Backbone as numpy.savetxt, mean C-alpha at the origin, in Angstrom:
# Nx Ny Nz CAx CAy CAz Cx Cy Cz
33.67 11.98 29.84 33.60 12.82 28.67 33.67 11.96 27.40
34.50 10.90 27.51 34.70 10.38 26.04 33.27 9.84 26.00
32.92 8.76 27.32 31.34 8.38 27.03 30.20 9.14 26.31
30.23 10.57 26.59 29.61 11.40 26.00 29.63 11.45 24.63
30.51 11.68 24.27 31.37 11.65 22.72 30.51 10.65 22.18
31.50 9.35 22.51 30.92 8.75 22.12 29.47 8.36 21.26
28.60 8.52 22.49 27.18 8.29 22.67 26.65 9.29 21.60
27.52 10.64 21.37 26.73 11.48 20.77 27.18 11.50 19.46
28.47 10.71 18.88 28.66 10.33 17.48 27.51 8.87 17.20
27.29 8.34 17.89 26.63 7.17 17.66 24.92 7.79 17.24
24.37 9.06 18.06 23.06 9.54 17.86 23.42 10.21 16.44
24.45 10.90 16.14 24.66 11.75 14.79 24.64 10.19 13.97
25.11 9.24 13.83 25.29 8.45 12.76 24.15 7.57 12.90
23.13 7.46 13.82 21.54 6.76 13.36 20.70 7.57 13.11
20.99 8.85 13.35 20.22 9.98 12.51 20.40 10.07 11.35
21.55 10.07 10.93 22.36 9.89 9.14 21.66 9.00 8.32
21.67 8.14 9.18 20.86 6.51 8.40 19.16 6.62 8.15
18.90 6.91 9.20 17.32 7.10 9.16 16.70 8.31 8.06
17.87 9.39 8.08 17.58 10.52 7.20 17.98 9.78 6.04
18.47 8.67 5.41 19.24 8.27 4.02 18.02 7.24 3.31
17.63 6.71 4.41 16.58 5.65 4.00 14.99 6.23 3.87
14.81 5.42 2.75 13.69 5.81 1.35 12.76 5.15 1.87
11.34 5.53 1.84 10.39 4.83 2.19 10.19 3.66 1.32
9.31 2.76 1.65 8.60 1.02 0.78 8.50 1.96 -0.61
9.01 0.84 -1.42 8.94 1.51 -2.92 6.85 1.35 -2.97
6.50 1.47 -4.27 4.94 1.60 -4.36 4.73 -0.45 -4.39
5.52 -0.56 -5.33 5.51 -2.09 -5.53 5.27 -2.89 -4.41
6.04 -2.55 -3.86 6.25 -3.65 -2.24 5.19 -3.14 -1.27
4.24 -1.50 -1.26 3.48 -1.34 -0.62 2.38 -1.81 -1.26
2.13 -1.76 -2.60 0.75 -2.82 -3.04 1.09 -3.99 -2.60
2.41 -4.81 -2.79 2.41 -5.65 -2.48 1.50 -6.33 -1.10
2.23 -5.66 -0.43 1.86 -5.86 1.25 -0.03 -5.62 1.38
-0.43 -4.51 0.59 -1.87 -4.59 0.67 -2.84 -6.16 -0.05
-2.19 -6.03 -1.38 -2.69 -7.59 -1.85 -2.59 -9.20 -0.49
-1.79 -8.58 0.44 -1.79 -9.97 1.01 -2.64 -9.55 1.92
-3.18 -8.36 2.62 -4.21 -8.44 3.54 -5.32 -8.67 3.07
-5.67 -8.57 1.55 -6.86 -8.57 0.63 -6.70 -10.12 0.38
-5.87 -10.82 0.52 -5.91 -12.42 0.43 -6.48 -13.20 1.72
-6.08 -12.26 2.75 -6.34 -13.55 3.76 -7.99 -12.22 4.44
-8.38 -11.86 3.40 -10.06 -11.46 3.27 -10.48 -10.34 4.18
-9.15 -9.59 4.48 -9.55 -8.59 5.89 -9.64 -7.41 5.50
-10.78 -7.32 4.74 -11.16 -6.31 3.51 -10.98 -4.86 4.54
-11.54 -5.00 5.73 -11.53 -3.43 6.43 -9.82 -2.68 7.05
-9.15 -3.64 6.95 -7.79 -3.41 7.07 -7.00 -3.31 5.71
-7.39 -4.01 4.28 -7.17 -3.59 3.16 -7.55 -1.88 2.95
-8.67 -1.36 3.26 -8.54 0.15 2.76 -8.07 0.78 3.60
-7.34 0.69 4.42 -6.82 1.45 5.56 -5.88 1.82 4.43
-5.57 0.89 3.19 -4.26 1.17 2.52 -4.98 2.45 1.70
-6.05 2.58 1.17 -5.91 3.83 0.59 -6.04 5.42 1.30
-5.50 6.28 -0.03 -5.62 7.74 0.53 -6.81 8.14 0.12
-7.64 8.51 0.93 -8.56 8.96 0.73 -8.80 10.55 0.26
-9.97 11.21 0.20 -9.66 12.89 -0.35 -9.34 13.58 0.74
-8.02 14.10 0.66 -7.79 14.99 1.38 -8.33 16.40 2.21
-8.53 16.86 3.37 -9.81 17.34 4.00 -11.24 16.98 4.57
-11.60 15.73 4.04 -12.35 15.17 4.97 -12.00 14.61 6.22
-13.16 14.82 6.91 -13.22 14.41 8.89 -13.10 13.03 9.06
-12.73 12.93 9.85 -11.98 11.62 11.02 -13.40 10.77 10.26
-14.53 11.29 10.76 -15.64 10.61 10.45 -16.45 10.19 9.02
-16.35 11.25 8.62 -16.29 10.78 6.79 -15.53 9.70 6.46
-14.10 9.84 6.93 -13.33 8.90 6.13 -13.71 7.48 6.82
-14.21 6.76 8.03 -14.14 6.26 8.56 -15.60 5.79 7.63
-16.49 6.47 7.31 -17.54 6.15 6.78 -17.74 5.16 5.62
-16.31 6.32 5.15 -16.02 5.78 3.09 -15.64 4.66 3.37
-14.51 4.57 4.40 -13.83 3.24 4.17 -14.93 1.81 4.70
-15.67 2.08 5.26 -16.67 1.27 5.42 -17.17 0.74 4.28
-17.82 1.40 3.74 -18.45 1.61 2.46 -17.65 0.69 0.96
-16.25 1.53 1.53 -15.50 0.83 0.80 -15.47 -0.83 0.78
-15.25 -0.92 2.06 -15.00 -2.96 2.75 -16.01 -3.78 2.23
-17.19 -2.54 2.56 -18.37 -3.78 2.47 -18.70 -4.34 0.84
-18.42 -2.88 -0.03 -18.55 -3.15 -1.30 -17.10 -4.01 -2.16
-16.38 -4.25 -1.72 -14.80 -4.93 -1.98 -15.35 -6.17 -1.49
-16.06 -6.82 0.08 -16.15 -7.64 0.39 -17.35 -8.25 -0.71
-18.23 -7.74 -1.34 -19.74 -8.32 -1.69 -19.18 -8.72 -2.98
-18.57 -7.73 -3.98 -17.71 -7.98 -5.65 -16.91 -8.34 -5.36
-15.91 -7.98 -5.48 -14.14 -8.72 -5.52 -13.96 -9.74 -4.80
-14.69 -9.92 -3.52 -14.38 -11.12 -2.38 -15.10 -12.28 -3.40
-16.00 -12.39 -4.15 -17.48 -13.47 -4.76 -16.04 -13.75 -5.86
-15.37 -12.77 -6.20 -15.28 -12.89 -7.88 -13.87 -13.67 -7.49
-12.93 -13.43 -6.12 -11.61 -14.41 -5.73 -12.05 -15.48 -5.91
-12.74 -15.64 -4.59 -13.25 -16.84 -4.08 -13.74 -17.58 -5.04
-14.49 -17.06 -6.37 -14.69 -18.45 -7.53 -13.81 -18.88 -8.01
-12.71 -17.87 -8.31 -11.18 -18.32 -8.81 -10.42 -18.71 -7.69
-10.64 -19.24 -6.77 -9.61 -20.41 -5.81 -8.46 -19.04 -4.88
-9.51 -17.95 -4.86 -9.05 -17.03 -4.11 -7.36 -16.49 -4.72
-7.05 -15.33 -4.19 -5.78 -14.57 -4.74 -4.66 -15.87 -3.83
-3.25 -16.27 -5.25 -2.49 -16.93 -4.33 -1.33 -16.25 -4.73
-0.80 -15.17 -5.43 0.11 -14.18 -5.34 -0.54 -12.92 -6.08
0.67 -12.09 -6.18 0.68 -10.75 -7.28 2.36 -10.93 -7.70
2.16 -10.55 -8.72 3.46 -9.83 -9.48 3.55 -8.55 -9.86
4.90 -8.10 -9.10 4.75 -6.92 -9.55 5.44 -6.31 -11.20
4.66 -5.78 -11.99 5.05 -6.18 -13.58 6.43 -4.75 -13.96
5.81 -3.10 -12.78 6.43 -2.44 -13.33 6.33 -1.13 -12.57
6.65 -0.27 -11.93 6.24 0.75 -11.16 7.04 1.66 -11.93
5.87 3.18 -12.35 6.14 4.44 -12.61 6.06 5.44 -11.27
7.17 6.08 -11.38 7.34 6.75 -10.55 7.18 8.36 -11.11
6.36 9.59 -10.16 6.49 10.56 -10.89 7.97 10.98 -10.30
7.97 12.37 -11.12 9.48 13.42 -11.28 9.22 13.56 -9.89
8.35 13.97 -9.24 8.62 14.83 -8.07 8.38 13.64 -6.94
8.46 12.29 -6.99 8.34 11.47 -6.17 6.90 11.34 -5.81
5.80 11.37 -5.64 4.57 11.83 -4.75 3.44 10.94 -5.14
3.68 10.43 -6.77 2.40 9.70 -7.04 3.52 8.12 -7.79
2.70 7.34 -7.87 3.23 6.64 -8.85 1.94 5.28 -9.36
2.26 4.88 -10.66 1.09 3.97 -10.83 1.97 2.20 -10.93
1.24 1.19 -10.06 1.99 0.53 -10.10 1.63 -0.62 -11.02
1.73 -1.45 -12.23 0.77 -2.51 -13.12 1.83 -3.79 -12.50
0.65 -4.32 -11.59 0.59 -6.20 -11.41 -0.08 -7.21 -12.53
0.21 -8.15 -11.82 -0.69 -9.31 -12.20 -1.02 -10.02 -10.93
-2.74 -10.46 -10.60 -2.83 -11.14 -9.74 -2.81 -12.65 -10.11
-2.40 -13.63 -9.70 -2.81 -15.25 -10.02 -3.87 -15.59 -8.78
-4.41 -16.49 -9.46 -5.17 -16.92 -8.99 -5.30 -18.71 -8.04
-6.20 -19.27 -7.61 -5.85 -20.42 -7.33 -6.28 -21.63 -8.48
-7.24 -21.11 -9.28 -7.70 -22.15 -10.33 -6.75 -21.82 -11.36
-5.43 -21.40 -11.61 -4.33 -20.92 -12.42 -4.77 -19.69 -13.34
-5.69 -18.77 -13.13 -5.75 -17.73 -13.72 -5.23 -16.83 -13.59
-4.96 -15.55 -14.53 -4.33 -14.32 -14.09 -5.43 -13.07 -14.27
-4.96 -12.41 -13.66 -5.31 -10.51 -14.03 -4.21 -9.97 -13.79
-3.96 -9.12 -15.16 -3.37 -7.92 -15.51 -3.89 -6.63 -14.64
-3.58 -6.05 -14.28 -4.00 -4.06 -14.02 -2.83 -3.45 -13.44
-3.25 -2.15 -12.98 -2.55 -0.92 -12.58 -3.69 -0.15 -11.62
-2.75 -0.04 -10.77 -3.23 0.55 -9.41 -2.20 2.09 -9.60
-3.10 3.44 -9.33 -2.36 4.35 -9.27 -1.84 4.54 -7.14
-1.09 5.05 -7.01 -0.51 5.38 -5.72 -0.05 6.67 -5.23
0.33 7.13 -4.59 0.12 8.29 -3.52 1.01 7.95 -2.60
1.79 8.90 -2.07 2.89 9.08 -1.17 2.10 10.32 -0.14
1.98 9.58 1.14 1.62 10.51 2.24 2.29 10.05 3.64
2.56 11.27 4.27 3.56 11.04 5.15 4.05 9.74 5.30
5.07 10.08 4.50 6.64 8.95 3.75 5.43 7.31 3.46
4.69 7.17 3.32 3.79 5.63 3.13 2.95 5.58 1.81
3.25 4.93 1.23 2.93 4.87 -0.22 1.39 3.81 0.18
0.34 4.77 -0.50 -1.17 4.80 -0.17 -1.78 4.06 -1.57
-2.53 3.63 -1.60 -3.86 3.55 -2.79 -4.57 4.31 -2.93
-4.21 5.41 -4.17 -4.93 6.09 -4.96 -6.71 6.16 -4.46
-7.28 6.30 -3.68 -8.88 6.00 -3.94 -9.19 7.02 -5.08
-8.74 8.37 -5.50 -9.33 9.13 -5.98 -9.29 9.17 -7.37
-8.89 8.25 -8.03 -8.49 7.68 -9.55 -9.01 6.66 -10.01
């Protein structure tokens, strides 16, 4: 009986924990996307965004194609002259009131020592903070 006990205060108190803990802030989930977009695996980069909500398995599978190939042909030409992405900084994340969206402004560096400034808006879908596609 106490084993029981036991066992079953131990399931109540990793349930406690798991219910307490906050998903990847937006920062640290761009983050994590900028490094798959570094080492050039453009079709696993849009997996990071949310796409429009209600389209089919197959649409989206389409866009994001669409997406890779056009990320791979511009943005891949325009790294790669600048000595490819060798970090991001993250400068500042807005969060909305109701938790759900937030916009996050980096800076990327570069390898020939350049920077870019921007802002990526974001999206919270089941608990995983997404890339905005629809903005």
């Amino acid at each position: 009986m106490k084993k029981i006990l036991t066992f079953g205060l131990g399931l109540v108190a990793l349930f406690m924990m798991a219910s307490c803990s906050s998903p990847a802030t937006p920062g640290k989930a761009f983050t994590q996307y900028v490094d798959v977009l570094k080492s050039g695996n453009y079709e696993k980069f849009v997996d990071g965004f949310a796409l429009e909500e209600g389209v089919s398995q197959e649409q989206a599978q389409q866009q994001k194609a669409m997406m890779a190939s056009l990320i791979s042909e511009k943005a891949g030409q325009e790294f790669d002259s600048k000595g490819g992405i060798k970090g991001v900084e993250i400068i500042s994340e807005e969060i909305s009131e109701d938790g759900n969206n937030a916009v996050v402004t980096f800076k990327l560096q570069f390898g020939d020592g350049s920077e870019m400034e921007d802002s990526q808006d974001m999206v919270l879908r089941d608990g995983k903070w997404l890339m905005d596609a629809n903005k």
